[in-house]
PDB file of C-alpha atoms in Angstrom:
ATOM      1  CA  GLN A1280       0.007  -0.013   0.052  1.00  0.00           C
ATOM      2  CA  SER A1281       1.399   3.333  -1.009  1.00  0.00           C
ATOM      3  CA  VAL A1282       1.502   6.225   1.526  1.00  0.00           C
ATOM      4  CA  LEU A1283      -0.089   8.532  -1.175  1.00  0.00           C
ATOM      5  CA  THR A1284      -3.254   7.283  -2.918  1.00  0.00           C
ATOM      6  CA  GLN A1285      -3.912   7.808  -6.578  1.00  0.00           C
ATOM      7  CA  PRO A1286      -6.651   6.315  -8.857  1.00  0.00           C
ATOM      8  CA  PRO A1287      -5.256   3.396 -10.851  1.00  0.00           C
ATOM      9  CA  SER A1288      -6.403   4.797 -14.146  1.00  0.00           C
ATOM     10  CA  VAL A1289      -8.069   7.740 -15.868  1.00  0.00           C
ATOM     11  CA  SER A1290      -8.874   8.472 -19.487  1.00  0.00           C
ATOM     12  CA  GLY A1291      -9.951  11.160 -21.836  1.00  0.00           C
ATOM     13  CA  ALA A1292     -10.440  12.018 -25.393  1.00  0.00           C
ATOM     14  CA  PRO A1293      -7.999  14.187 -27.316  1.00  0.00           C
ATOM     15  CA  GLY A1294      -8.622  17.875 -26.451  1.00  0.00           C
ATOM     16  CA  GLN A1295     -10.303  17.157 -23.297  1.00  0.00           C
ATOM     17  CA  ARG A1296      -9.151  17.888 -19.683  1.00  0.00           C
ATOM     18  CA  VAL A1297      -8.280  15.218 -17.167  1.00  0.00           C
ATOM     19  CA  THR A1298      -7.269  15.420 -13.570  1.00  0.00           C
ATOM     20  CA  ILE A1299      -5.428  12.987 -11.323  1.00  0.00           C
ATOM     21  CA  SER A1300      -5.792  13.062  -7.612  1.00  0.00           C
ATOM     22  CA  CYS A1301      -3.277  12.276  -4.962  1.00  0.00           C
ATOM     23  CA  THR A1302      -4.496  11.839  -1.365  1.00  0.00           C
ATOM     24  CA  GLY A1303      -2.215  11.788   1.642  1.00  0.00           C
ATOM     25  CA  SER A1304      -2.443  12.517   5.271  1.00  0.00           C
ATOM     26  CA  SER A1305      -1.503  14.871   8.081  1.00  0.00           C
ATOM     27  CA  SER A1306       2.113  13.636   8.081  1.00  0.00           C
ATOM     28  CA  ASN A1307       2.788  14.448   4.433  1.00  0.00           C
ATOM     29  CA  ILE A1308       0.647  16.697   2.218  1.00  0.00           C
ATOM     30  CA  GLY A1309      -1.495  17.750   5.119  1.00  0.00           C
ATOM     31  CA  ALA A1310       1.614  18.889   7.031  1.00  0.00           C
ATOM     32  CA  GLY A1311       2.358  21.285   4.264  1.00  0.00           C
ATOM     33  CA  TYR A1312       5.064  19.408   2.383  1.00  0.00           C
ATOM     34  CA  ASP A1313       5.211  20.160  -1.307  1.00  0.00           C
ATOM     35  CA  VAL A1314       3.952  17.696  -3.889  1.00  0.00           C
ATOM     36  CA  SER A1315       5.805  16.820  -7.084  1.00  0.00           C
ATOM     37  CA  TRP A1316       4.516  14.917 -10.104  1.00  0.00           C
ATOM     38  CA  TYR A1317       6.406  12.647 -12.506  1.00  0.00           C
ATOM     39  CA  GLN A1318       5.492  11.384 -15.960  1.00  0.00           C
ATOM     40  CA  GLN A1319       6.708   7.954 -17.113  1.00  0.00           C
ATOM     41  CA  VAL A1320       6.206   6.991 -20.738  1.00  0.00           C
ATOM     42  CA  PRO A1321       6.360   3.153 -20.927  1.00  0.00           C
ATOM     43  CA  GLY A1322       9.889   1.831 -21.326  1.00  0.00           C
ATOM     44  CA  THR A1323      11.496   5.093 -20.226  1.00  0.00           C
ATOM     45  CA  ALA A1324      12.724   6.729 -17.048  1.00  0.00           C
ATOM     46  CA  PRO A1325      10.271   9.027 -15.099  1.00  0.00           C
ATOM     47  CA  LYS A1326      10.644  12.645 -15.881  1.00  0.00           C
ATOM     48  CA  LEU A1327       9.775  15.632 -13.489  1.00  0.00           C
ATOM     49  CA  LEU A1328       6.579  17.263 -14.484  1.00  0.00           C
ATOM     50  CA  ILE A1329       5.482  19.550 -11.604  1.00  0.00           C
ATOM     51  CA  TYR A1330       7.446  20.541  -8.487  1.00  0.00           C
ATOM     52  CA  GLY A1331       6.547  22.631  -5.433  1.00  0.00           C
ATOM     53  CA  ASN A1332       2.880  21.841  -5.992  1.00  0.00           C
ATOM     54  CA  ASN A1333       2.360  23.982  -9.137  1.00  0.00           C
ATOM     55  CA  ASN A1334       5.713  24.797 -10.742  1.00  0.00           C
ATOM     56  CA  ARG A1335       6.735  23.514 -14.145  1.00  0.00           C
ATOM     57  CA  PRO A1336      10.319  22.679 -15.103  1.00  0.00           C
ATOM     58  CA  SER A1337      11.525  24.228 -18.369  1.00  0.00           C
ATOM     59  CA  GLY A1338      10.031  22.432 -21.341  1.00  0.00           C
ATOM     60  CA  VAL A1339       6.830  21.292 -19.691  1.00  0.00           C
ATOM     61  CA  PRO A1340       3.848  22.854 -21.510  1.00  0.00           C
ATOM     62  CA  ASP A1341       1.550  25.238 -19.606  1.00  0.00           C
ATOM     63  CA  ARG A1342      -1.414  22.966 -20.310  1.00  0.00           C
ATOM     64  CA  VAL A1343      -0.048  20.902 -17.400  1.00  0.00           C
ATOM     65  CA  SER A1344      -0.712  22.274 -13.933  1.00  0.00           C
ATOM     66  CA  GLY A1345      -0.759  21.157 -10.321  1.00  0.00           C
ATOM     67  CA  SER A1346      -2.512  22.188  -7.163  1.00  0.00           C
ATOM     68  CA  ARG A1347      -2.514  21.235  -3.388  1.00  0.00           C
ATOM     69  CA  SER A1348      -5.220  21.626  -0.870  1.00  0.00           C
ATOM     70  CA  GLY A1349      -5.478  20.151   2.595  1.00  0.00           C
ATOM     71  CA  THR A1350      -4.304  16.548   2.493  1.00  0.00           C
ATOM     72  CA  SER A1351      -4.619  16.148  -1.295  1.00  0.00           C
ATOM     73  CA  ALA A1352      -3.053  17.311  -4.507  1.00  0.00           C
ATOM     74  CA  SER A1353      -4.145  17.267  -8.152  1.00  0.00           C
ATOM     75  CA  LEU A1354      -2.531  17.191 -11.544  1.00  0.00           C
ATOM     76  CA  ALA A1355      -4.480  18.622 -14.438  1.00  0.00           C
ATOM     77  CA  ILE A1356      -3.849  18.237 -18.134  1.00  0.00           C
ATOM     78  CA  THR A1357      -5.842  20.239 -20.584  1.00  0.00           C
ATOM     79  CA  GLY A1358      -5.965  19.867 -24.394  1.00  0.00           C
ATOM     80  CA  LEU A1359      -5.169  16.167 -24.007  1.00  0.00           C
ATOM     81  CA  GLN A1360      -2.783  14.812 -26.669  1.00  0.00           C
ATOM     82  CA  ALA A1361      -1.768  11.244 -27.675  1.00  0.00           C
ATOM     83  CA  GLU A1362       1.696  11.960 -26.382  1.00  0.00           C
ATOM     84  CA  ASP A1363       0.266  12.415 -22.797  1.00  0.00           C
ATOM     85  CA  GLU A1364      -0.566   8.761 -22.550  1.00  0.00           C
ATOM     86  CA  ALA A1365       1.737   7.631 -19.783  1.00  0.00           C
ATOM     87  CA  ASP A1366       1.913   6.703 -16.066  1.00  0.00           C
ATOM     88  CA  TYR A1367       1.834   9.584 -13.600  1.00  0.00           C
ATOM     89  CA  TYR A1368       3.150   9.554 -10.026  1.00  0.00           C
ATOM     90  CA  CYS A1369       2.773  12.075  -7.205  1.00  0.00           C
ATOM     91  CA  GLN A1370       5.508  12.358  -4.582  1.00  0.00           C
ATOM     92  CA  SER A1371       5.953  14.164  -1.262  1.00  0.00           C
ATOM     93  CA  TYR A1372       7.881  13.977   1.996  1.00  0.00           C
ATOM     94  CA  ASP A1373       6.531  12.153   5.066  1.00  0.00           C
ATOM     95  CA  SER A1374       7.563  13.264   8.515  1.00  0.00           C
ATOM     96  CA  SER A1375       6.473  10.009  10.219  1.00  0.00           C
ATOM     97  CA  LEU A1376       8.863   7.813   8.170  1.00  0.00           C
ATOM     98  CA  SER A1377      12.391   8.979   9.072  1.00  0.00           C
ATOM     99  CA  GLY A1378      13.311  11.251   6.225  1.00  0.00           C
ATOM    100  CA  SER A1379      11.136   9.402   3.714  1.00  0.00           C
ATOM    101  CA  ARG A1380      10.279  10.659   0.306  1.00  0.00           C
ATOM    102  CA  VAL A1381       7.058   8.920  -0.600  1.00  0.00           C
ATOM    103  CA  PHE A1382       5.348   8.126  -3.937  1.00  0.00           C
ATOM    104  CA  GLY A1383       1.738   7.531  -4.909  1.00  0.00           C
ATOM    105  CA  GLY A1384       0.933   4.185  -6.544  1.00  0.00           C
ATOM    106  CA  GLY A1385       0.707   5.689  -9.976  1.00  0.00           C
ATOM    107  CA  THR A1386      -2.106   6.447 -12.453  1.00  0.00           C
ATOM    108  CA  LYS A1387      -2.221   5.192 -16.001  1.00  0.00           C
ATOM    109  CA  LEU A1388      -3.581   7.920 -18.350  1.00  0.00           C
ATOM    110  CA  THR A1389      -5.178   6.557 -21.497  1.00  0.00           C
ATOM    111  CA  VAL A1390      -5.928   8.904 -24.374  1.00  0.00           C
ATOM    112  CA  LEU A1391      -8.960   7.423 -26.032  1.00  0.00           C
TER     113      LEU A1391
ATOM    114  CA  GLU B  32      24.002  19.775 -18.674  1.00  0.00           C
ATOM    115  CA  VAL B  33      23.188  17.534 -15.640  1.00  0.00           C
ATOM    116  CA  GLN B  34      23.608  13.856 -16.497  1.00  0.00           C
ATOM    117  CA  LEU B  35      23.187  10.690 -14.503  1.00  0.00           C
ATOM    118  CA  VAL B  36      24.535   7.700 -16.428  1.00  0.00           C
ATOM    119  CA  GLN B  37      24.034   4.266 -14.873  1.00  0.00           C
ATOM    120  CA  SER B  38      25.828   0.994 -15.348  1.00  0.00           C
ATOM    121  CA  GLY B  39      24.480  -1.632 -17.588  1.00  0.00           C
ATOM    122  CA  ALA B  40      21.958  -4.505 -17.043  1.00  0.00           C
ATOM    123  CA  GLU B  41      22.954  -7.352 -14.724  1.00  0.00           C
ATOM    124  CA  VAL B  42      21.979 -10.968 -14.400  1.00  0.00           C
ATOM    125  CA  LYS B  43      22.796 -12.638 -11.094  1.00  0.00           C
ATOM    126  CA  LYS B  44      22.008 -15.697  -9.045  1.00  0.00           C
ATOM    127  CA  PRO B  45      20.375 -15.674  -5.642  1.00  0.00           C
ATOM    128  CA  GLY B  46      22.944 -15.162  -2.904  1.00  0.00           C
ATOM    129  CA  GLU B  47      25.391 -13.353  -5.090  1.00  0.00           C
ATOM    130  CA  SER B  48      26.617  -9.810  -4.380  1.00  0.00           C
ATOM    131  CA  LEU B  49      26.257  -6.824  -6.681  1.00  0.00           C
ATOM    132  CA  ARG B  50      27.157  -3.178  -6.958  1.00  0.00           C
ATOM    133  CA  ILE B  51      25.597  -0.910  -9.594  1.00  0.00           C
ATOM    134  CA  SER B  52      26.749   2.613 -10.356  1.00  0.00           C
ATOM    135  CA  CYS B  53      25.649   6.029 -11.365  1.00  0.00           C
ATOM    136  CA  LYS B  54      28.088   8.521 -12.816  1.00  0.00           C
ATOM    137  CA  ALA B  55      26.996  12.097 -12.262  1.00  0.00           C
ATOM    138  CA  SER B  56      28.126  15.067 -14.292  1.00  0.00           C
ATOM    139  CA  GLY B  57      27.217  18.614 -15.131  1.00  0.00           C
ATOM    140  CA  TYR B  58      26.835  19.877 -11.486  1.00  0.00           C
ATOM    141  CA  ARG B  59      28.743  20.118  -8.183  1.00  0.00           C
ATOM    142  CA  PHE B  60      28.441  16.561  -6.895  1.00  0.00           C
ATOM    143  CA  THR B  61      29.076  17.374  -3.227  1.00  0.00           C
ATOM    144  CA  THR B  62      26.100  19.779  -2.900  1.00  0.00           C
ATOM    145  CA  TYR B  63      23.193  17.670  -3.884  1.00  0.00           C
ATOM    146  CA  TRP B  64      21.652  14.514  -2.372  1.00  0.00           C
ATOM    147  CA  ILE B  65      21.710  11.552  -4.782  1.00  0.00           C
ATOM    148  CA  GLY B  66      19.701   8.426  -4.391  1.00  0.00           C
ATOM    149  CA  TRP B  67      17.963   5.397  -5.724  1.00  0.00           C
ATOM    150  CA  VAL B  68      14.395   4.510  -6.727  1.00  0.00           C
ATOM    151  CA  ARG B  69      13.126   0.924  -7.384  1.00  0.00           C
ATOM    152  CA  GLN B  70      10.526  -0.156  -9.870  1.00  0.00           C
ATOM    153  CA  MET B  71       9.511  -3.765  -9.915  1.00  0.00           C
ATOM    154  CA  SER B  72       8.076  -5.064 -13.203  1.00  0.00           C
ATOM    155  CA  GLY B  73       4.612  -3.519 -13.787  1.00  0.00           C
ATOM    156  CA  LYS B  74       4.710  -1.766 -10.456  1.00  0.00           C
ATOM    157  CA  GLY B  75       5.189   1.736  -9.081  1.00  0.00           C
ATOM    158  CA  LEU B  76       8.143   3.778  -7.836  1.00  0.00           C
ATOM    159  CA  GLU B  77       9.694   3.135  -4.451  1.00  0.00           C
ATOM    160  CA  TRP B  78      12.156   5.416  -2.827  1.00  0.00           C
ATOM    161  CA  MET B  79      15.049   3.459  -1.358  1.00  0.00           C
ATOM    162  CA  GLY B  80      17.419   6.003   0.062  1.00  0.00           C
ATOM    163  CA  ILE B  81      19.681   8.965  -0.471  1.00  0.00           C
ATOM    164  CA  PHE B  82      23.315  10.007   0.084  1.00  0.00           C
ATOM    165  CA  TYR B  83      24.846  13.386   0.552  1.00  0.00           C
ATOM    166  CA  PRO B  84      28.397  13.354  -0.910  1.00  0.00           C
ATOM    167  CA  GLY B  85      29.314  16.576   0.976  1.00  0.00           C
ATOM    168  CA  ASP B  86      29.426  14.801   4.400  1.00  0.00           C
ATOM    169  CA  SER B  87      28.459  11.273   3.616  1.00  0.00           C
ATOM    170  CA  ASP B  88      25.133  11.561   5.364  1.00  0.00           C
ATOM    171  CA  ILE B  89      22.716   8.734   4.404  1.00  0.00           C
ATOM    172  CA  ARG B  90      18.973   8.273   4.770  1.00  0.00           C
ATOM    173  CA  TYR B  91      17.318   4.965   4.043  1.00  0.00           C
ATOM    174  CA  SER B  92      13.662   4.154   3.481  1.00  0.00           C
ATOM    175  CA  PRO B  93      12.546   1.893   6.390  1.00  0.00           C
ATOM    176  CA  SER B  94      11.563  -0.581   3.702  1.00  0.00           C
ATOM    177  CA  PHE B  95      15.110  -0.886   2.384  1.00  0.00           C
ATOM    178  CA  GLN B  96      17.153  -0.286   5.649  1.00  0.00           C
ATOM    179  CA  GLY B  97      19.549  -3.200   6.107  1.00  0.00           C
ATOM    180  CA  GLN B  98      18.728  -4.683   2.681  1.00  0.00           C
ATOM    181  CA  VAL B  99      20.993  -2.489   0.551  1.00  0.00           C
ATOM    182  CA  THR B 100      23.992  -0.082   0.979  1.00  0.00           C
ATOM    183  CA  ILE B 101      24.118   3.298  -0.703  1.00  0.00           C
ATOM    184  CA  SER B 102      27.529   5.070  -1.051  1.00  0.00           C
ATOM    185  CA  ALA B 103      29.376   7.422  -3.273  1.00  0.00           C
ATOM    186  CA  ASP B 104      32.940   8.243  -4.377  1.00  0.00           C
ATOM    187  CA  ARG B 105      33.358  11.979  -4.562  1.00  0.00           C
ATOM    188  CA  SER B 106      36.657  11.716  -6.458  1.00  0.00           C
ATOM    189  CA  ILE B 107      34.909  10.179  -9.468  1.00  0.00           C
ATOM    190  CA  THR B 108      31.429  11.738  -8.849  1.00  0.00           C
ATOM    191  CA  THR B 109      29.757   8.309  -8.796  1.00  0.00           C
ATOM    192  CA  ALA B 110      27.050   6.931  -6.609  1.00  0.00           C
ATOM    193  CA  TYR B 111      26.592   3.162  -5.838  1.00  0.00           C
ATOM    194  CA  LEU B 112      23.856   0.762  -4.790  1.00  0.00           C
ATOM    195  CA  GLN B 113      25.036  -2.445  -3.320  1.00  0.00           C
ATOM    196  CA  TRP B 114      23.619  -5.838  -2.239  1.00  0.00           C
ATOM    197  CA  SER B 115      25.555  -8.443  -0.243  1.00  0.00           C
ATOM    198  CA  SER B 116      23.202 -11.337  -0.980  1.00  0.00           C
ATOM    199  CA  LEU B 117      20.740 -10.900  -3.741  1.00  0.00           C
ATOM    200  CA  LYS B 118      17.196 -12.413  -3.657  1.00  0.00           C
ATOM    201  CA  ALA B 119      14.888 -13.138  -6.554  1.00  0.00           C
ATOM    202  CA  SER B 120      12.636 -10.393  -5.151  1.00  0.00           C
ATOM    203  CA  ASP B 121      15.390  -7.908  -5.906  1.00  0.00           C
ATOM    204  CA  THR B 122      14.638  -8.291  -9.663  1.00  0.00           C
ATOM    205  CA  ALA B 123      13.652  -4.767 -10.720  1.00  0.00           C
ATOM    206  CA  ILE B 124      14.773  -1.589 -12.587  1.00  0.00           C
ATOM    207  CA  TYR B 125      16.758   0.713 -10.373  1.00  0.00           C
ATOM    208  CA  TYR B 126      16.909   4.439 -11.118  1.00  0.00           C
ATOM    209  CA  CYS B 127      19.515   6.866  -9.952  1.00  0.00           C
ATOM    210  CA  VAL B 128      18.003  10.166  -8.914  1.00  0.00           C
ATOM    211  CA  ARG B 129      19.258  13.566  -7.873  1.00  0.00           C
ATOM    212  CA  LEU B 130      17.329  15.677  -5.376  1.00  0.00           C
ATOM    213  CA  ASP B 131      16.983  19.342  -6.067  1.00  0.00           C
ATOM    214  CA  THR B 132      18.501  21.910  -3.527  1.00  0.00           C
ATOM    215  CA  SER B 133      15.405  21.734  -1.413  1.00  0.00           C
ATOM    216  CA  GLY B 134      15.888  17.986  -0.914  1.00  0.00           C
ATOM    217  CA  TYR B 135      12.213  17.285  -1.527  1.00  0.00           C
ATOM    218  CA  PHE B 136      11.892  16.302  -5.176  1.00  0.00           C
ATOM    219  CA  PHE B 137      13.826  14.446  -7.771  1.00  0.00           C
ATOM    220  CA  ASP B 138      14.896  16.758 -10.585  1.00  0.00           C
ATOM    221  CA  TYR B 139      17.058  14.448 -12.607  1.00  0.00           C
ATOM    222  CA  TRP B 140      16.833  10.664 -13.333  1.00  0.00           C
ATOM    223  CA  GLY B 141      19.262   8.197 -14.731  1.00  0.00           C
ATOM    224  CA  GLN B 142      18.257   5.887 -17.494  1.00  0.00           C
ATOM    225  CA  GLY B 143      17.704   2.882 -15.158  1.00  0.00           C
ATOM    226  CA  THR B 144      19.572  -0.328 -14.534  1.00  0.00           C
ATOM    227  CA  LEU B 145      17.716  -3.687 -14.918  1.00  0.00           C
ATOM    228  CA  VAL B 146      18.840  -6.210 -12.264  1.00  0.00           C
ATOM    229  CA  THR B 147      17.613  -9.747 -12.836  1.00  0.00           C
ATOM    230  CA  VAL B 148      18.092 -12.298 -10.035  1.00  0.00           C
ATOM    231  CA  SER B 149      17.340 -15.891 -11.157  1.00  0.00           C
ATOM    232  CA  SER B 150      18.710 -19.334 -10.453  1.00  0.00           C
TER     233      SER B 150
END
C-alpha cells in the first residue's frame, strides 16, 4: 500500500481535460510538504513534470498544472494529446517515516 | 547539462553480491543529495534512500534499511547501490536520482539499470 493514494487509471479523449488526484495524510501533504509529479512513458525513465505543488520545469507545457489543498493534491492536463498517454506519479515528504520521500501508486492515463 | 549515467543490466544468481553505479556530471556533486528508486516489473516507484556526498550523510527508507547499501565516491562523482546477498525479489529496474536543492523532489533521473536475479 502506497502512502499517497492515486486512482489506478483515468482516461480522456483528445482535446479534453483530465485530472489525477493524490490523497495523503497529516504527516505528508496535510503537513504542508510540497507535492511533485512525474510522468513515465512506458519503457523510459520517469521525468519531473511539476514541483513545489504547481511549478513546471523548463520544457513542460503550460497545459499541465498542479495544485494542493488540505491533505490532497491534483494534476490537471488540458488539451489532451496522444503523447500524454503515460503513467503519472505524485511524490511528497513524510515526517513520520524517518526522512522518507514517498510516492503515490501511480495512475495510468489513457488517451482514447 | 546535468547527466546521471548508470551502469548496464545485470543478471545474477540468488545469494550473489552486486554493486551498480551512477556517474554524475554537469553539476557540483558534493552539494546535492543523490539516491535510488526501485521499480519492480509492472509496479510503481519506491524510494530506497539517499546519500549526501558533501558529508556522507545517508537516509534509508525503512523498507530498504539493512537490505542495501548506498554510497558514493566524490573523487569520481559516482554513486553506488550495493547488495551483499541478492534475492529473486530484488529483480527490478533501479533508477539513480538527484534531489534538487530543497531536498524534496527528484529533478534528474538516470536511465535505469535492470537487475535480474534468477537461479
